[in-house]
GROMACS .gro file of C-alpha atoms in nm:
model
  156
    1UNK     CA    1   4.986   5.991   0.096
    2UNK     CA    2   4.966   5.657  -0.050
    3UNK     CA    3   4.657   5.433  -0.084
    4UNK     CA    4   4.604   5.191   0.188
    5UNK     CA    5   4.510   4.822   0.067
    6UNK     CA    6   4.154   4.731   0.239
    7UNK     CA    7   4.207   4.545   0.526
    8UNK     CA    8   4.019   4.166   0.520
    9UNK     CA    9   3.839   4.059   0.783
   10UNK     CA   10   3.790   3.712   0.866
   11UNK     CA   11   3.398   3.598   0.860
   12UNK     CA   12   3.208   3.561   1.149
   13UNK     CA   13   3.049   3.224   1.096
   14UNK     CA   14   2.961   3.143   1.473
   15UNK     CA   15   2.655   3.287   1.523
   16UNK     CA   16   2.518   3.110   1.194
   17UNK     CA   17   2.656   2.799   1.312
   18UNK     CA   18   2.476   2.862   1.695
   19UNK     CA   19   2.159   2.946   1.515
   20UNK     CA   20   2.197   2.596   1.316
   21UNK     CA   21   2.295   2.399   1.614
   22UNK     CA   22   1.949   2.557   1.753
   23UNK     CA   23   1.718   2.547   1.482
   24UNK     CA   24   1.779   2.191   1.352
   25UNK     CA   25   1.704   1.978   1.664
   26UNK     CA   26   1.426   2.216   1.742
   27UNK     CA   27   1.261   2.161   1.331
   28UNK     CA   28   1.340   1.754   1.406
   29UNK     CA   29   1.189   1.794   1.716
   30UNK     CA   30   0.837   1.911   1.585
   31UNK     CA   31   0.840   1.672   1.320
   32UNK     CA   32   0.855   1.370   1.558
   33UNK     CA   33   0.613   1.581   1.766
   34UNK     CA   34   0.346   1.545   1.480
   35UNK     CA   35   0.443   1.209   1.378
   36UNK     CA   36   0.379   1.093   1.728
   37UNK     CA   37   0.043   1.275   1.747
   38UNK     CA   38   0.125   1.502   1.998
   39UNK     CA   39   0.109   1.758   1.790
   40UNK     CA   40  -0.194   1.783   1.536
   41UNK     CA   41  -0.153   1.859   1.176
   42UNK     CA   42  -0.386   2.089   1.021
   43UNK     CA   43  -0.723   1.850   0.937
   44UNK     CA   44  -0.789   1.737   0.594
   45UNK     CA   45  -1.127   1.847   0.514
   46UNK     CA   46  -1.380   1.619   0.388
   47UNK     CA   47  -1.416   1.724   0.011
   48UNK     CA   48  -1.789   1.577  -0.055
   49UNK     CA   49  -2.026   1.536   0.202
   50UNK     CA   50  -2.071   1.192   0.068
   51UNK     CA   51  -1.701   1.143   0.154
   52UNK     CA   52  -1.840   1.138   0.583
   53UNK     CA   53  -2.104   0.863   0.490
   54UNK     CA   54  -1.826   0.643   0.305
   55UNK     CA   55  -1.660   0.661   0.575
   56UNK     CA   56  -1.934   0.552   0.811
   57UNK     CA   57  -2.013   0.347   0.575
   58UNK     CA   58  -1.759   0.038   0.666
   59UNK     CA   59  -1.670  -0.177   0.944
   60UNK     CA   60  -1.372  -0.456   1.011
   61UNK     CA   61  -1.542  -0.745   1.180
   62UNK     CA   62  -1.350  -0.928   1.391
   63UNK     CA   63  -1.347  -1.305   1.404
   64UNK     CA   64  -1.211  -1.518   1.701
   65UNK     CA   65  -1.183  -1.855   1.721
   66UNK     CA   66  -1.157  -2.018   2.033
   67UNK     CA   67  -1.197  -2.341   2.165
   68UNK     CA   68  -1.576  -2.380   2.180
   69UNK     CA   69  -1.672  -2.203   1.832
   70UNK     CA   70  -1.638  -1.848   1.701
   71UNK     CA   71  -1.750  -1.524   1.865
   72UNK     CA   72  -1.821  -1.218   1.597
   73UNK     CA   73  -1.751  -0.856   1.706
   74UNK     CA   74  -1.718  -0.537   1.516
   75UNK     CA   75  -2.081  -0.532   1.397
   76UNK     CA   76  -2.298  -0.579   1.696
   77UNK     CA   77  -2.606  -0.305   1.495
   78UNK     CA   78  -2.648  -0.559   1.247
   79UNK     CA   79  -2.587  -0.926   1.448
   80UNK     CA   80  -2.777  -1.010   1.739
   81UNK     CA   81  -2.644  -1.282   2.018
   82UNK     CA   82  -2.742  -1.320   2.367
   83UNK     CA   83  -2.526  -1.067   2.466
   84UNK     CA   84  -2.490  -0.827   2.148
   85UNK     CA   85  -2.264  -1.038   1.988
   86UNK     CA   86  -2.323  -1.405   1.803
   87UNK     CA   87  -2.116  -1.632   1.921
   88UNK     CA   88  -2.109  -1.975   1.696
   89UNK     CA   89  -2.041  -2.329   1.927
   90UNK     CA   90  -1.894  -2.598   1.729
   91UNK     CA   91  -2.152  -2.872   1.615
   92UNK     CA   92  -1.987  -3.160   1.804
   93UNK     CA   93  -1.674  -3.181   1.997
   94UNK     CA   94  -1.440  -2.910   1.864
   95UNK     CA   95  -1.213  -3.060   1.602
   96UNK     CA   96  -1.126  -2.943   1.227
   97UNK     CA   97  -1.411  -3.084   1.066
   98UNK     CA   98  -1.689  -2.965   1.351
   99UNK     CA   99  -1.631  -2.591   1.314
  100UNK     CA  100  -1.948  -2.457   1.159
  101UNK     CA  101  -1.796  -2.251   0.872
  102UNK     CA  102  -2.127  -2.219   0.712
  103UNK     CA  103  -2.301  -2.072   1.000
  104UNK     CA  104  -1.988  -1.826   0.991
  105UNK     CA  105  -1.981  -1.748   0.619
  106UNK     CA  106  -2.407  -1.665   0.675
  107UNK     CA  107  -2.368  -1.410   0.894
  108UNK     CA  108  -2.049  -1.264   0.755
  109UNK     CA  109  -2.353  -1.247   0.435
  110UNK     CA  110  -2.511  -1.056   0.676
  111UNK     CA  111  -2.264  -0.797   0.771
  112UNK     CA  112  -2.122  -0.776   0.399
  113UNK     CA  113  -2.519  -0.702   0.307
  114UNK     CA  114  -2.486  -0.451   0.562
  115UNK     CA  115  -2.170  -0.293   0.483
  116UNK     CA  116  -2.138  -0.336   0.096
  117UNK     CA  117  -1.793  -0.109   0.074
  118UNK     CA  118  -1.608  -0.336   0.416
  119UNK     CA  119  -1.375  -0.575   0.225
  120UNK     CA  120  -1.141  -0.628   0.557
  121UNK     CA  121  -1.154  -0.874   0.859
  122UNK     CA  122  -0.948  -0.963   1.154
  123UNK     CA  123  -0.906  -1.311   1.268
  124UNK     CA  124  -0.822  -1.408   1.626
  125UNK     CA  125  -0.700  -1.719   1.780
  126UNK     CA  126  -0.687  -1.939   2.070
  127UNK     CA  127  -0.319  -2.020   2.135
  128UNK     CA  128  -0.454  -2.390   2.103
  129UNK     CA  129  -0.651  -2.383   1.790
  130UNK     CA  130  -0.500  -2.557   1.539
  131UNK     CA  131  -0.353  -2.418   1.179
  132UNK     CA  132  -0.602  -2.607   0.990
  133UNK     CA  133  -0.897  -2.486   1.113
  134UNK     CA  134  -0.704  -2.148   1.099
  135UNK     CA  135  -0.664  -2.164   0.696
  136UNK     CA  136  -1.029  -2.283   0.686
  137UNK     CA  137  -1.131  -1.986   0.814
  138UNK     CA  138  -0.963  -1.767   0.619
  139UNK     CA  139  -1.040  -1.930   0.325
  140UNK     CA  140  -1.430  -1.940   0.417
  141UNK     CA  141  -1.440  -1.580   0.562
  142UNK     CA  142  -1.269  -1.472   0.197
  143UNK     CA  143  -1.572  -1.584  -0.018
  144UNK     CA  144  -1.925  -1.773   0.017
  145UNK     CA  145  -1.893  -1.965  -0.332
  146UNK     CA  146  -2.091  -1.717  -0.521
  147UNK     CA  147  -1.915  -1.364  -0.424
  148UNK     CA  148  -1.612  -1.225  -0.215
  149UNK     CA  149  -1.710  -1.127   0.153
  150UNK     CA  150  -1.405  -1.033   0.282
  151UNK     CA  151  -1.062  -1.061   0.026
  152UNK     CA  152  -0.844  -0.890   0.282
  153UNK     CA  153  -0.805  -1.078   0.610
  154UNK     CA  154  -0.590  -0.964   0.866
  155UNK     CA  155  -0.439  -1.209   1.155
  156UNK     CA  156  -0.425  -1.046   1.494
   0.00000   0.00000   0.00000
């Protein structure tokens, strides 16, 4: 009887290729999941218990400028207004010049004292305040002459 040759059979790809149409949209799928939040990653833990009061440790005032004078949020436990939060009127009729960026750069002082490791702030504006008085506050909430308050402003 002679030797038969081994018959070939073609390979069955399809189910690897169903379990790769599957698997791929689903992996994509969680990793938008977690990007979006809805899923939560695993926490970092905090190496250093130090690492929890650096963290408490800072604050981003925020700075708006409106048509009557500045208003200061973000650290209402260390500035006091009438109303928890100072609020700065202009020292004559609001222009460029009557803005009182001293006043501002003070209590800024005050909240840098406060929170010695905060180097950002947000700015806020008025839709009618003009861009000069805009670049004077940034460039007075950035230093007070003698040290830097806040290098890294932010414009909301």
């Amino acid at each position: 009887m002679p030797r038969q040759k081994p018959v070939r059979t073609p390979l069955q790809l399809l189910p690897i290729a169903n379990l790769a149409t599957l698997l791929v949209p689903i992996g994509l799928m969680v990793t938008q999941l977690v990007a979006l939040r809805w899923l939560q990653p695993a926490p970092e833990p905090f190496p250093h218990e130090n690492a929890r009061d650096a963290v408490a440790a800072t604050v981003v005032p925020t700075v708006v400028v409106t048509e009557e004078g500045f208003q200061l949020f973000g650290a209402e436990d260390v500035l006091a207004g009438p109303d928890g939060r100072p609020e700065l009127p202009c020292l004559g009729p609001c222009g460029e010049t009557t803005y009182d960026y001293a006043a501002l750069r003070r209590l800024l002082g005050h909240v840098k004292a406060a929170y010695p490791r905060s180097d950002s702030l947000v700015v806020e504006r008025q839709a009618d305040v003009s861009y000069a008085v805009l670049v004077q506050v940034f460039t007075s909430v950035q230093t007070d002459g003698e040290a830097d308050l806040f290098p890294r402003v932010g414009l909301r």
